[in-house]
Coordinates of C-alpha atoms and ligand atoms in Angstrom, one line a residue:
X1107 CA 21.2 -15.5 25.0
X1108 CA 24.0 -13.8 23.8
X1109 CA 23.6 -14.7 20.5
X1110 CA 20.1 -13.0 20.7
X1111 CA 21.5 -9.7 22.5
X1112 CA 23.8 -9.4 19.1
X1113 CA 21.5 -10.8 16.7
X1114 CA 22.4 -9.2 13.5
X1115 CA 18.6 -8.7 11.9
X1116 CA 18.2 -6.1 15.1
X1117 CA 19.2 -2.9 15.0
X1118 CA 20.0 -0.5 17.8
X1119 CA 18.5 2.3 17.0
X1120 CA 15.5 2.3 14.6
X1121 CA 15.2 4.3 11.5
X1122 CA 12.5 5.9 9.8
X1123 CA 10.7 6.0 6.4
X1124 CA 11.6 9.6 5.7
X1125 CA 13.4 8.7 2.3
X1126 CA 10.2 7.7 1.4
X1127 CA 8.0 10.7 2.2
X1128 CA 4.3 9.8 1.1
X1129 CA 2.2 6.7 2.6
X1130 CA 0.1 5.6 -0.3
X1131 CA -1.7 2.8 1.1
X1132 CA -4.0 3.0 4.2
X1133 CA -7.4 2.7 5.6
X1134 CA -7.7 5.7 8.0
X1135 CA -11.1 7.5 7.2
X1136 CA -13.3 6.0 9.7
X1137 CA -16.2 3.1 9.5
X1138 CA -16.2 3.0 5.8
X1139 CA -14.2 0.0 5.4
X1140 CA -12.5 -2.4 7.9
X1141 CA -9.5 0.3 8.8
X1142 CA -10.7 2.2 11.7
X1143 CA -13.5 3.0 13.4
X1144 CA -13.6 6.4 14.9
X1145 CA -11.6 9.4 14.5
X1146 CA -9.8 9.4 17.5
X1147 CA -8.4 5.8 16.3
X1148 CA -7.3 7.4 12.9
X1149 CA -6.0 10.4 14.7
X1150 CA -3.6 7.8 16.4
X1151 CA -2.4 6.4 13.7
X1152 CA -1.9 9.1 12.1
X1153 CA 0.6 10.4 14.9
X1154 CA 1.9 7.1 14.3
X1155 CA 2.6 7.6 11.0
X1156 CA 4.1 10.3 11.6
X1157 CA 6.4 9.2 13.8
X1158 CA 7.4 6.0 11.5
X1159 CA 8.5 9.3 9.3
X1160 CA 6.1 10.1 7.1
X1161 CA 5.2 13.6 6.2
X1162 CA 1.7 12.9 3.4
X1163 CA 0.0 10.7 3.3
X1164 CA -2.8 9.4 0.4
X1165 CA -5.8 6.9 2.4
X1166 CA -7.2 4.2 0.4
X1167 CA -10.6 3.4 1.6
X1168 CA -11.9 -0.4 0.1
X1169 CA -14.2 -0.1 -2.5
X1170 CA -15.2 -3.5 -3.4
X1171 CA -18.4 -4.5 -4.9
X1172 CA -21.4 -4.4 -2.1
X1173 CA -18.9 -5.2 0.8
X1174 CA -17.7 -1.3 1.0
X1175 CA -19.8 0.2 -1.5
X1176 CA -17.9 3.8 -1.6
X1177 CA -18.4 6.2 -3.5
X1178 CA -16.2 9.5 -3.9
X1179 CA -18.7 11.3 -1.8
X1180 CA -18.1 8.9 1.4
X1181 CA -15.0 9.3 1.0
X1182 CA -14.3 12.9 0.5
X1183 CA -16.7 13.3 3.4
X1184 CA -14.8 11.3 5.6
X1185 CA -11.7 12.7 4.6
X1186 CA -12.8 16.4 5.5
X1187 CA -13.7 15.3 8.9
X1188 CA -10.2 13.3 9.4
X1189 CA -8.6 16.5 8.2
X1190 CA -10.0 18.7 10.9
X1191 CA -9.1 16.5 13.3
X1192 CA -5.9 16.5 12.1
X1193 CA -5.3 20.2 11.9
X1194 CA -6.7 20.6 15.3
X1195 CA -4.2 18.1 17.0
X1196 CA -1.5 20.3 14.8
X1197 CA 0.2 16.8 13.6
X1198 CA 2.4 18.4 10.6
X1199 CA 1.1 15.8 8.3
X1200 CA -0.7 16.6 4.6
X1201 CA -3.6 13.7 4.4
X1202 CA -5.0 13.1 1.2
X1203 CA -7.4 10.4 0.1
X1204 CA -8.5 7.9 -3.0
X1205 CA -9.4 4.4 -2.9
X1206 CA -7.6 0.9 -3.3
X1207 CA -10.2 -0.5 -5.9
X1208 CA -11.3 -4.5 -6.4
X1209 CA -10.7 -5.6 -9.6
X1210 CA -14.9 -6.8 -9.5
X1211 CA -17.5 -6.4 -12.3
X1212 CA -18.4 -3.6 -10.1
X1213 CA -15.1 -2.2 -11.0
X1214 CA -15.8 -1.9 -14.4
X1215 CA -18.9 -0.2 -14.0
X1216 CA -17.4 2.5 -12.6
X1217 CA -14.5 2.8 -14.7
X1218 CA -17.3 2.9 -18.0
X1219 CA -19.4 5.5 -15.9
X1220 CA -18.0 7.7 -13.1
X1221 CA -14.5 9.6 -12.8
X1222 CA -12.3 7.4 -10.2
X1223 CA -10.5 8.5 -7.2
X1224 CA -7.1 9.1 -8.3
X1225 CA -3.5 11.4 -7.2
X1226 CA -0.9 12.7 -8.7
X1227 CA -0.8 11.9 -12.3
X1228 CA -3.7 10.1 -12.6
X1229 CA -2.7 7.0 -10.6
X1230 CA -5.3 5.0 -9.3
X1231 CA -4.5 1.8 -6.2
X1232 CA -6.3 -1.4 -7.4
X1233 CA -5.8 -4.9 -6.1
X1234 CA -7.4 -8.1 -7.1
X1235 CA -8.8 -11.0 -4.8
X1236 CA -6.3 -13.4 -3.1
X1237 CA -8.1 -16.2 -4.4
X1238 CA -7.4 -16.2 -8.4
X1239 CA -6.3 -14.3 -11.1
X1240 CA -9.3 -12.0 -12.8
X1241 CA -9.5 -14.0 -16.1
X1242 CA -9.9 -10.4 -17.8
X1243 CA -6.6 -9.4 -16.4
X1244 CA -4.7 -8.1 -19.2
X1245 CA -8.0 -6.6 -20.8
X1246 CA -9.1 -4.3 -17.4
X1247 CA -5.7 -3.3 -17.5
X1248 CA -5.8 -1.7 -21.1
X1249 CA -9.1 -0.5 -20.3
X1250 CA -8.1 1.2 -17.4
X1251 CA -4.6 2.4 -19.1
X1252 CA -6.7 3.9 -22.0
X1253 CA -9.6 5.9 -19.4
X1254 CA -5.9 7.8 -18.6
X1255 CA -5.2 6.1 -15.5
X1256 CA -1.3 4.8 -14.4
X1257 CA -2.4 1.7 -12.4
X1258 CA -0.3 0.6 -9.2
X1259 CA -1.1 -2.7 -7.8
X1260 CA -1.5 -3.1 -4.0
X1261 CA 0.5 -5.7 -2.1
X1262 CA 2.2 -7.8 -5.2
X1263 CA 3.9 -10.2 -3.0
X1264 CA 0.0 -11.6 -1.5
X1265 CA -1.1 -13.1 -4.8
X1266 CA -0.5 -16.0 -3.7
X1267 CA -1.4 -17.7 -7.0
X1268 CA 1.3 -16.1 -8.1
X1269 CA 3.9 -17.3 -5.7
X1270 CA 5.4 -19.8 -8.3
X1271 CA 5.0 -17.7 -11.4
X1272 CA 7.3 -15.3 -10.8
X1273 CA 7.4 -14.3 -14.3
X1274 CA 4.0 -12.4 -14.1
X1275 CA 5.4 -9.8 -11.9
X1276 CA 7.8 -8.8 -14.8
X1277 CA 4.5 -8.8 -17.5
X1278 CA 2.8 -6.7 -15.6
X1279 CA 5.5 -4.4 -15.1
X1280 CA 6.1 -4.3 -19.0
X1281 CA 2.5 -3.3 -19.6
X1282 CA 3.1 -0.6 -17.2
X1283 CA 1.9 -1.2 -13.8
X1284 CA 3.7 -0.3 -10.5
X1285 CA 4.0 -2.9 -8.1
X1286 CA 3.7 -1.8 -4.3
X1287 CA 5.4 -3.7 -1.6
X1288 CA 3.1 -4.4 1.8
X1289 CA 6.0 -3.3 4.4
X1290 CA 5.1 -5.8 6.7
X1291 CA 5.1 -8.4 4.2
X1292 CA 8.6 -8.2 4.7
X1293 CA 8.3 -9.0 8.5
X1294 CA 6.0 -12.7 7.4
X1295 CA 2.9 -10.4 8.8
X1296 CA 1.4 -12.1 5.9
X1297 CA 3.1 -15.7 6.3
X1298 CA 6.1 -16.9 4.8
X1299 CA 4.9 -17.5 1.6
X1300 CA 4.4 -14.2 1.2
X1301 CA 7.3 -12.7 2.8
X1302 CA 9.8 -14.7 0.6
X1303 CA 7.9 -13.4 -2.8
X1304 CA 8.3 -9.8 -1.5
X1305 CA 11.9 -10.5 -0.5
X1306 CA 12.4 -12.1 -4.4
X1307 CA 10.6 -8.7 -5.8
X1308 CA 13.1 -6.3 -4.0
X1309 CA 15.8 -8.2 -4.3
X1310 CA 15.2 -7.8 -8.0
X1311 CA 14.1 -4.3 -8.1
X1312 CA 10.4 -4.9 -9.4
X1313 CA 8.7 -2.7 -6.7
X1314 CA 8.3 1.3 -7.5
X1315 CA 5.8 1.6 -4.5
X1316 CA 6.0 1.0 -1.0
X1317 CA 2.9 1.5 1.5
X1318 CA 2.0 0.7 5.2
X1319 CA -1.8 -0.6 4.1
X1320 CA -1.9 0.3 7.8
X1321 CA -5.8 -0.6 9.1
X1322 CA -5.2 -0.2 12.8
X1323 CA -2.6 -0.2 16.0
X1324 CA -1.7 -3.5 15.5
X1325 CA -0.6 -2.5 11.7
X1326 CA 1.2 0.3 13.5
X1327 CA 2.9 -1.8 16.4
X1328 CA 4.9 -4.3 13.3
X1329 CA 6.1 -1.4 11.5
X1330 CA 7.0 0.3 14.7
X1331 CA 9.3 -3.1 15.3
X1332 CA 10.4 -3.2 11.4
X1333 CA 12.1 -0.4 12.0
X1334 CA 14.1 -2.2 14.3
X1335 CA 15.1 -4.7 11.3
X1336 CA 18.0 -5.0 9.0
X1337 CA 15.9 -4.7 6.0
X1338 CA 15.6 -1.0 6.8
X1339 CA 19.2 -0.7 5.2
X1340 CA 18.4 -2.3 2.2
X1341 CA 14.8 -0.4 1.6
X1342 CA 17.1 2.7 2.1
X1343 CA 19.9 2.1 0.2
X1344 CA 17.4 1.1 -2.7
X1345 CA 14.9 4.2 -1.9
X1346 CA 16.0 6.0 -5.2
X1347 CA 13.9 3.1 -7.3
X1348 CA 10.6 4.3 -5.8
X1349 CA 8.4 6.8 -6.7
X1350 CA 6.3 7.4 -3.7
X1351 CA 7.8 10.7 -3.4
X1352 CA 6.6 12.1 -6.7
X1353 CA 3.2 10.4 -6.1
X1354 CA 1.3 13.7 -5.2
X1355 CA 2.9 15.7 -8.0
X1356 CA 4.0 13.8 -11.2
Ligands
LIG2688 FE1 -5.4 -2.1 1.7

């Protein structure tokens, strides 16, 4: 028992992701993907957000082949309605919006025929399915690199055919791509697996980006409790490696 009262992973007091600034990762603009579902659910988390210390965030509705078929238009549409909510519930919080892309054959349609949803300097949030590696890899990547865009990848650490080759992470950040941590990857959310390669990546300093990928209140109640954790000393002691901050301007 007492062991547990002065267990050293738990802190007293929690602290915030206010080094950080700007959420880039989230699923907030209602029944367009499997985030949340109304507006008054994405108005919660919102506050939520808020209150983990945020100030902006950018939402990243799916789009992925047929499964969540969206287009800018849903989006922005969605977005403008989240945004008056937002202003009328006066939570001091800029919301922005783009898209966390699947690395599909639909994917490359769009990059050959439609401008894609980006912010800041032309980054764009793509991730690839858990299952394997897109066989393409390294050639979408140049394609998307020469259409202008600065690629970040979503969740590194849940790739899981990665997990052993550990020396992919370090190619991919030599052809230029940012690598976002999954906060609660860090908490085994994901499973162990998972946790331990996100640990490996910031213990090495690989990750430039860190987001919540929050999709509802359950997202919210595990980062609520991570900031309870002892990692929150090591993510701000190292919060001068990561861009998010400059994500909305450079
Ligand atoms: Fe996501």
């Amino acid at each position: 028992m007492l062991k547990k009262l002065f267990h050293p992973s738990v802190l007293k007091s929690p602290m915030d992701f206010k080094p950080f600034e700007i959420d880039m990762h989230s699923h907030l603009i209602p029944g367009i993907d499997d985030g949340v579902s109304t507006v008054e659910e994405s108005i919660d988390m919102i506050k939520g957000l808020h209150g983990l210390g945020f100030s902006k965030l950018i939402t990243t509705p799916h789009v992925m082949g047929d499964v969540y078929n969206n287009s800018r238009e849903t989006i922005m549409k969605g977005l403008d309605k989240v945004r008056a909510a937002v202003e009328q519930a006066f939570i001091p919080v800029e919301i922005h919006a783009a898209a966390e892309y699947l690395l599909d054959d639909a994917f490359s349609n769009r990059l050959n025929s439609e401008k894609l949803l980006s912010f800041g300097n032309n980054y764009i949030l793509v991730e690839m399915s858990y299952l394997m590696e897109p066989i393409n890899l390294n050639h979408i990547l140049f394609d998307i690199q020469t259409a202008g865009y600065r690629v970040i990848l979503a969740h590194a650490e849940r790739y899981r055919f990665w997990s052993r080759k550990h020396e992919k992470y370090q190619q991919m950040i030599d052809r230029g791509v940012h690598l976002q941590l999954n906060l609660l990857s860090l908490t085994g959310y994901y499973g162990k697996d998972v946790q331990k390669t996100a640990e490996w990546l910031l213990d090495n300093q690989m990750y430039s980006v860190i987001g919540t990928d929050l999709h509802n209140a359950e997202y919210l109640d595990e980062l609520q409790k991570l900031q309870y954790n002892k990692l929150m000393h090591k993510l701000h002691k190292n919060a001068g490696n990561f861009i998010n901050k400059n994500l909305l301007t450079s």
